[in-house]
Short mmCIF file of C-alpha atoms and ligand atoms in Angstrom, two decimals:
data_model
loop_
_atom_site.label_atom_id
_atom_site.label_comp_id
_atom_site.label_asym_id
_atom_site.label_seq_id
_atom_site.Cartn_x
_atom_site.Cartn_y
_atom_site.Cartn_z
CA MET A 1 111.99 106.44 190.23
CA ASN A 2 109.37 109.24 190.02
CA SER A 3 106.34 107.80 191.91
CA THR A 4 103.73 109.88 189.78
CA ALA A 5 105.15 109.04 186.64
CA LYS A 6 102.17 107.81 184.46
CA PHE A 7 102.58 104.84 182.27
CA ILE A 8 99.62 104.62 179.71
CA ILE A 9 98.87 102.53 176.81
CA LEU A 10 96.92 103.91 173.91
CA LEU A 11 95.26 100.71 172.39
CA GLY A 12 93.46 101.10 169.23
CA PRO A 13 93.42 100.20 165.56
CA PRO A 14 95.59 101.70 162.68
CA GLY A 15 93.75 105.09 162.13
CA ALA A 16 92.22 105.67 165.51
CA GLY A 17 94.40 108.90 166.10
CA LYS A 18 96.48 107.37 168.91
CA GLY A 19 99.32 109.68 167.58
CA THR A 20 97.46 113.07 168.04
CA GLN A 21 95.92 111.67 171.59
CA ALA A 22 99.55 110.68 172.46
CA LYS A 23 100.79 114.13 171.70
CA ILE A 24 98.05 115.95 173.97
CA LEU A 25 99.07 113.58 177.01
CA HIS A 26 102.76 114.55 176.42
CA GLN A 27 101.71 118.30 176.31
CA ARG A 28 99.51 117.82 179.45
CA PHE A 29 101.64 115.58 181.72
CA GLY A 30 105.26 115.41 180.00
CA MET A 31 105.01 111.56 179.41
CA VAL A 32 107.25 110.68 176.68
CA HIS A 33 105.45 109.56 173.62
CA VAL A 34 106.66 106.07 172.54
CA ALA A 35 105.51 104.96 169.28
CA SER A 36 106.79 101.90 167.83
CA GLY A 37 105.78 102.69 164.46
CA ASP A 38 107.75 105.86 164.61
CA LEU A 39 110.92 104.07 165.85
CA PHE A 40 110.85 101.50 162.95
CA ARG A 41 110.39 104.53 160.27
CA GLU A 42 113.13 106.53 161.95
CA ASN A 43 115.53 103.37 161.36
CA ILE A 44 113.91 103.00 157.83
CA ALA A 45 115.00 106.56 157.36
CA LYS A 46 118.54 106.04 158.59
CA GLN A 47 118.83 102.79 156.66
CA THR A 48 119.96 100.88 159.60
CA PRO A 49 119.83 96.92 159.51
CA LEU A 50 116.51 97.16 162.12
CA GLY A 51 115.08 99.64 159.27
CA VAL A 52 115.61 97.15 156.75
CA LEU A 53 114.21 94.27 158.39
CA ALA A 54 111.01 96.10 159.76
CA LYS A 55 110.31 97.77 156.33
CA SER A 56 110.03 94.43 154.74
CA PHE A 57 106.87 93.66 157.05
CA MET A 58 105.51 96.98 157.35
CA ASP A 59 105.25 97.62 153.65
CA LYS A 60 102.69 94.68 153.44
CA GLY A 61 100.77 95.49 156.73
CA GLU A 62 102.32 92.62 158.64
CA LEU A 63 103.60 92.82 162.36
CA VAL A 64 107.46 93.09 162.93
CA PRO A 65 108.52 89.93 164.76
CA ASP A 66 108.13 90.32 168.66
CA ASP A 67 111.88 89.74 169.57
CA VAL A 68 113.09 92.74 167.50
CA THR A 69 110.15 94.93 168.40
CA VAL A 70 110.48 94.19 171.96
CA ARG A 71 114.39 94.96 172.11
CA MET A 72 113.81 98.24 170.29
CA VAL A 73 111.00 99.55 172.44
CA MET A 74 112.75 98.34 175.85
CA GLU A 75 115.91 100.12 174.65
CA ARG A 76 113.89 103.29 174.33
CA ILE A 77 111.95 103.30 177.71
CA ALA A 78 115.54 102.60 179.47
CA LYS A 79 116.68 106.04 178.48
CA PRO A 80 116.33 108.58 181.33
CA ASP A 81 113.44 110.66 180.07
CA CYS A 82 111.06 107.81 180.21
CA ALA A 83 111.41 108.13 184.21
CA ARG A 84 108.68 110.75 183.73
CA GLY A 85 106.18 108.39 182.46
CA VAL A 86 105.25 106.99 179.13
CA VAL A 87 102.43 107.05 176.28
CA PHE A 88 102.55 103.93 174.29
CA ASP A 89 101.19 104.18 171.10
CA GLY A 90 101.21 101.04 168.91
CA PHE A 91 103.04 99.03 171.45
CA PRO A 92 102.34 96.22 172.65
CA ARG A 93 100.46 94.72 169.78
CA THR A 94 100.63 91.09 170.75
CA ASP A 95 100.23 88.84 173.84
CA ALA A 96 104.33 88.39 173.92
CA GLN A 97 104.79 91.84 173.60
CA ALA A 98 102.29 92.96 176.69
CA GLN A 99 104.02 90.39 178.79
CA ALA A 100 107.28 91.76 178.18
CA LEU A 101 106.47 95.22 179.02
CA ASP A 102 104.81 94.02 182.17
CA ALA A 103 108.09 92.28 183.06
CA ALA A 104 110.16 95.27 181.97
CA LEU A 105 108.16 97.56 184.27
CA ALA A 106 107.80 95.11 187.31
CA ARG A 107 111.57 95.01 187.53
CA GLU A 108 111.62 98.92 187.77
CA ASN A 109 108.71 98.87 190.21
CA LYS A 110 106.55 100.32 187.78
CA LYS A 111 103.16 99.38 186.41
CA ILE A 112 100.92 100.46 183.58
CA GLY A 113 98.18 102.78 185.13
CA ALA A 114 95.66 102.57 182.33
CA VAL A 115 94.97 101.34 178.80
CA LEU A 116 92.86 103.70 176.79
CA TRP A 117 90.75 101.53 174.28
CA VAL A 118 90.31 104.04 171.41
CA ASN A 119 87.21 102.35 169.58
CA VAL A 120 86.62 103.16 166.12
CA ARG A 121 84.82 101.12 163.40
CA ASP A 122 86.39 99.29 160.57
CA GLN A 123 84.24 101.45 157.97
CA GLU A 124 85.68 104.58 159.35
CA LEU A 125 89.43 103.31 159.70
CA VAL A 126 89.52 102.47 156.16
CA ALA A 127 88.20 106.09 155.09
CA ARG A 128 90.74 107.50 157.49
CA LEU A 129 93.67 105.80 156.59
CA SER A 130 93.02 106.06 152.62
CA ALA A 131 92.67 109.99 152.95
CA ARG A 132 96.00 110.08 154.81
CA TRP A 133 98.95 111.67 152.64
CA ILE A 134 102.15 113.08 153.48
CA CYS A 135 104.72 115.45 152.02
CA SER A 136 107.61 113.40 150.38
CA LEU A 137 109.86 116.02 151.80
CA ASP A 138 109.31 116.91 155.25
CA GLY A 139 106.65 114.40 156.26
CA ALA A 140 103.84 116.71 157.13
CA VAL A 141 100.62 115.09 157.28
CA TYR A 142 97.56 115.84 155.51
CA ASN A 143 93.98 114.28 155.37
CA LEU A 144 92.17 114.81 152.05
CA ILE A 145 88.94 115.03 154.05
CA THR A 146 89.55 116.92 157.42
CA ASN A 147 92.86 118.72 156.52
CA PRO A 148 93.40 119.02 152.70
CA PRO A 149 96.46 120.83 150.97
CA ARG A 150 95.73 124.04 149.75
CA VAL A 151 96.59 122.99 146.19
CA ALA A 152 95.77 119.10 145.51
CA GLY A 153 98.66 116.77 145.48
CA LYS A 154 101.14 119.51 146.75
CA CYS A 155 102.56 120.31 150.32
CA ASP A 156 101.49 123.66 151.51
CA LEU A 157 104.76 124.15 153.15
CA ASP A 158 107.22 123.35 150.41
CA ASP A 159 105.07 122.55 147.35
CA SER A 160 106.71 118.95 147.09
CA SER A 161 104.39 116.48 146.18
CA LEU A 162 102.23 114.36 148.53
CA VAL A 163 102.80 110.67 148.72
CA GLN A 164 100.72 107.75 150.55
CA ARG A 165 102.51 105.68 153.03
CA ASP A 166 102.96 102.32 151.44
CA ASP A 167 101.29 100.91 154.53
CA ASP A 168 98.29 103.08 153.64
CA LYS A 169 97.78 101.87 150.36
CA PRO A 170 94.40 99.60 150.06
CA ALA A 171 95.94 96.27 150.45
CA ALA A 172 98.10 96.91 153.29
CA VAL A 173 95.10 98.84 155.09
CA GLN A 174 93.00 95.77 154.78
CA ARG A 175 95.81 93.46 155.90
CA ARG A 176 96.47 95.87 158.86
CA LEU A 177 93.00 95.82 160.27
CA GLN A 178 92.83 92.00 160.03
CA VAL A 179 95.96 91.74 161.72
CA PHE A 180 94.83 94.40 164.13
CA ASN A 181 91.46 92.44 164.89
CA ASN A 182 93.33 88.83 165.15
CA GLN A 183 96.50 89.95 167.10
CA THR A 184 96.10 93.01 169.04
CA LYS A 185 92.28 93.45 169.93
CA PRO A 186 92.52 90.14 172.01
CA LEU A 187 95.03 91.98 174.68
CA LEU A 188 91.84 93.71 175.65
CA GLU A 189 90.98 90.79 177.59
CA TYR A 190 94.43 90.78 179.06
CA TYR A 191 94.22 94.19 180.30
CA ARG A 192 90.40 93.82 181.28
CA ALA A 193 91.41 91.21 183.61
CA ALA A 194 93.82 93.46 185.26
CA GLY A 195 91.04 96.15 185.69
CA LEU A 196 93.01 98.55 183.76
CA VAL A 197 90.79 99.22 180.58
CA HIS A 198 88.89 102.73 179.98
CA GLU A 199 86.93 102.74 176.77
CA ILE A 200 87.18 106.21 174.57
CA GLN A 201 84.70 106.66 172.04
CA GLY A 202 87.24 107.48 168.93
CA GLU A 203 84.55 108.71 166.58
CA GLN A 204 83.66 111.95 168.50
CA PRO A 205 85.00 115.30 167.34
CA ILE A 206 88.94 115.19 168.33
CA ASP A 207 88.36 117.94 171.31
CA ARG A 208 86.05 115.50 172.69
CA VAL A 209 88.34 112.43 172.37
CA GLN A 210 91.05 114.68 173.73
CA ALA A 211 88.86 115.60 176.83
CA ASP A 212 87.82 111.97 177.61
CA ILE A 213 91.63 110.80 177.25
CA VAL A 214 92.69 113.63 179.85
CA ARG A 215 90.00 113.04 182.10
CA VAL A 216 91.18 109.32 182.70
CA ALA A 217 94.98 110.42 182.88
CA GLU A 218 94.06 113.04 185.45
CA LYS A 219 93.11 110.34 187.89
CA LEU A 220 96.21 108.25 187.87
P1 LIG B 1 101.92 102.28 163.10
O1 LIG B 1 102.55 103.43 162.70
O2 LIG B 1 101.74 102.21 164.57
O3 LIG B 1 100.61 101.90 162.38
O4 LIG B 1 102.80 100.93 162.72
C1 LIG B 1 103.33 100.99 161.29
C2 LIG B 1 103.60 99.35 161.21
O5 LIG B 1 104.84 99.35 161.81
C3 LIG B 1 102.94 98.37 161.66
O6 LIG B 1 101.73 98.11 160.64
C4 LIG B 1 103.71 97.15 161.52
O7 LIG B 1 104.25 96.78 160.66
C5 LIG B 1 104.95 97.91 162.28
N1 LIG B 1 104.68 98.07 163.69
C6 LIG B 1 104.48 99.04 164.59
N2 LIG B 1 104.45 98.64 166.03
C7 LIG B 1 104.68 97.47 165.80
C8 LIG B 1 104.71 96.56 167.12
N3 LIG B 1 104.18 96.76 168.46
N4 LIG B 1 104.72 95.34 166.82
C9 LIG B 1 104.84 94.96 165.54
N5 LIG B 1 105.19 95.73 164.40
C10 LIG B 1 104.91 97.02 164.79
#
């Protein structure tokens, strides 16, 4: 085991920018970006049984059951590259997931170094999520406010039409925020009790958010 490996959780609502921040941590510190939502979407693209099951929950904005989610993430972090450290994005989302993660890391003599609570108000999240559109062909992500395509509704790279993720449609967005507030936000108390939480103001300009996150990670 690499004793300097960092294990960081990005805890924040959907639309807080966790994916973007995770990429910075990967570039700066070599941590592997483990995003449960991306793992599910890979399974959906490959039409695996896990993907079919996950999609039925994801399209409605509901959480995928803990047992399958935990198994999928544990399989990912057991791979050798994760010994360098991991930035968790979108996992854990429930108490059971948090406990399963702690137990799995403890078995390897590892532990979470920090939980970064990326704080963004609900009204801002709704605006951000409904502005996210992706290319139907290559998955390139646009934001109608901060990063619009050159031609409305078309991908800059291949001219394919832009679509909304099913779970970025208005009813699913509302449900995802509700689920976050009810099931995931309470994890803050779990991690506060362990002295691990660092609050990051997620509505600052992106470079300021990044600087705050890097500052915490550097001290670990
Ligand atoms: P995300 O890309 O993180 O916003 O996740 C998209 C969707 O995948 C969520 O709305 C859930 O349906 C599902 N999902 C992702 N991560 C988890 C998780 N840790 N537990 C349960 N469901 C998850």
